[in-house]
Amino acid sequence: MDHSTLPSEDITEVKPDISLTKMIYKRFDIDSYLPLYDFQVPVGLVNQMMELILGMQQELTTAWTQMAFDDRRGRRPRG
């Protein structure tokens, strides 16, 4: 999306909720879910999955922001 074409007063930048991401990290303990299995997940795979999840979170946030912007733009009085 090209922000330069939008009026600056209508742009609301939404940043990802880092505290929520940290809470998810803290709450997920693999040992409590799979105590009977003896395996290790490669660090690279974990990093890729977290990047994917964070990317999806950013895309969703962007979509919500765009929908809110479009909705607000449609409700403006004309004239």
Coordinates of C-alpha atoms in Angstrom, one line a residue:
M1 CA 0.0 0.0 0.0
D2 CA 1.3 3.4 -0.9
H3 CA 0.9 5.7 2.1
S4 CA 2.1 8.7 0.2
T5 CA -1.2 8.8 -1.8
L6 CA -3.3 8.9 1.4
P7 CA -4.0 12.1 3.4
S8 CA -1.6 12.0 6.4
E9 CA -4.3 12.9 8.9
D10 CA -6.2 9.7 8.0
I11 CA -3.3 7.3 8.4
T12 CA -3.3 5.3 11.7
E13 CA -0.2 3.2 12.2
V14 CA -0.9 0.0 14.1
K15 CA 2.1 -1.7 15.6
P16 CA 2.1 -5.4 16.5
D17 CA 1.4 -6.3 20.2
I18 CA 4.9 -7.4 21.3
S19 CA 3.6 -8.2 24.8
L20 CA 1.2 -10.7 23.4
T21 CA 3.9 -12.4 21.5
K22 CA 6.1 -12.6 24.6
M23 CA 3.2 -14.0 26.6
I24 CA 2.7 -16.8 23.9
Y25 CA 6.4 -17.7 24.2
K26 CA 6.2 -17.9 28.0
R27 CA 3.0 -20.0 28.1
F28 CA 4.1 -22.6 25.6
D29 CA 6.2 -25.3 27.2
I30 CA 6.8 -28.1 24.8
D31 CA 7.8 -30.5 27.7
S32 CA 4.3 -30.3 29.2
Y33 CA 2.7 -31.2 25.9
L34 CA 5.0 -33.9 24.7
P35 CA 6.7 -35.4 27.8
L36 CA 6.9 -38.9 26.3
Y37 CA 8.8 -38.1 23.1
D38 CA 12.5 -37.6 22.9
F39 CA 13.2 -35.4 20.0
Q40 CA 14.5 -31.9 19.2
V41 CA 13.1 -29.4 16.8
P42 CA 15.7 -27.7 14.7
V43 CA 16.2 -24.1 15.8
G44 CA 16.0 -22.9 12.2
L45 CA 12.5 -24.5 11.9
V46 CA 11.3 -22.7 15.0
N47 CA 12.7 -19.4 13.8
Q48 CA 11.0 -19.9 10.4
M49 CA 7.6 -20.7 12.1
M50 CA 7.9 -17.6 14.3
E51 CA 8.7 -15.4 11.4
L52 CA 5.7 -16.9 9.5
I53 CA 3.4 -16.3 12.5
L54 CA 4.6 -12.7 13.1
G55 CA 4.3 -12.0 9.3
M56 CA 0.7 -13.2 9.4
Q57 CA 0.0 -11.1 12.4
Q58 CA 1.4 -8.0 10.6
E59 CA -0.7 -8.8 7.5
L60 CA -3.8 -9.1 9.6
T61 CA -3.1 -5.9 11.4
T62 CA -2.5 -4.1 8.1
A63 CA -5.8 -5.5 6.7
W64 CA -7.7 -4.4 9.8
T65 CA -6.2 -1.0 9.6
Q66 CA -7.1 -0.7 5.9
M67 CA -10.7 -1.8 6.5
A68 CA -11.1 0.7 9.3
F69 CA -9.6 3.4 7.1
D70 CA -11.9 2.5 4.2
D71 CA -14.9 2.4 6.6
R72 CA -14.1 5.8 8.1
R73 CA -13.5 7.3 4.7
G74 CA -17.0 6.0 3.5
R75 CA -18.7 7.7 6.5
R76 CA -17.3 11.1 6.0
P77 CA -19.8 13.8 5.2
R78 CA -19.6 14.9 1.6
G79 CA -19.7 18.5 0.7

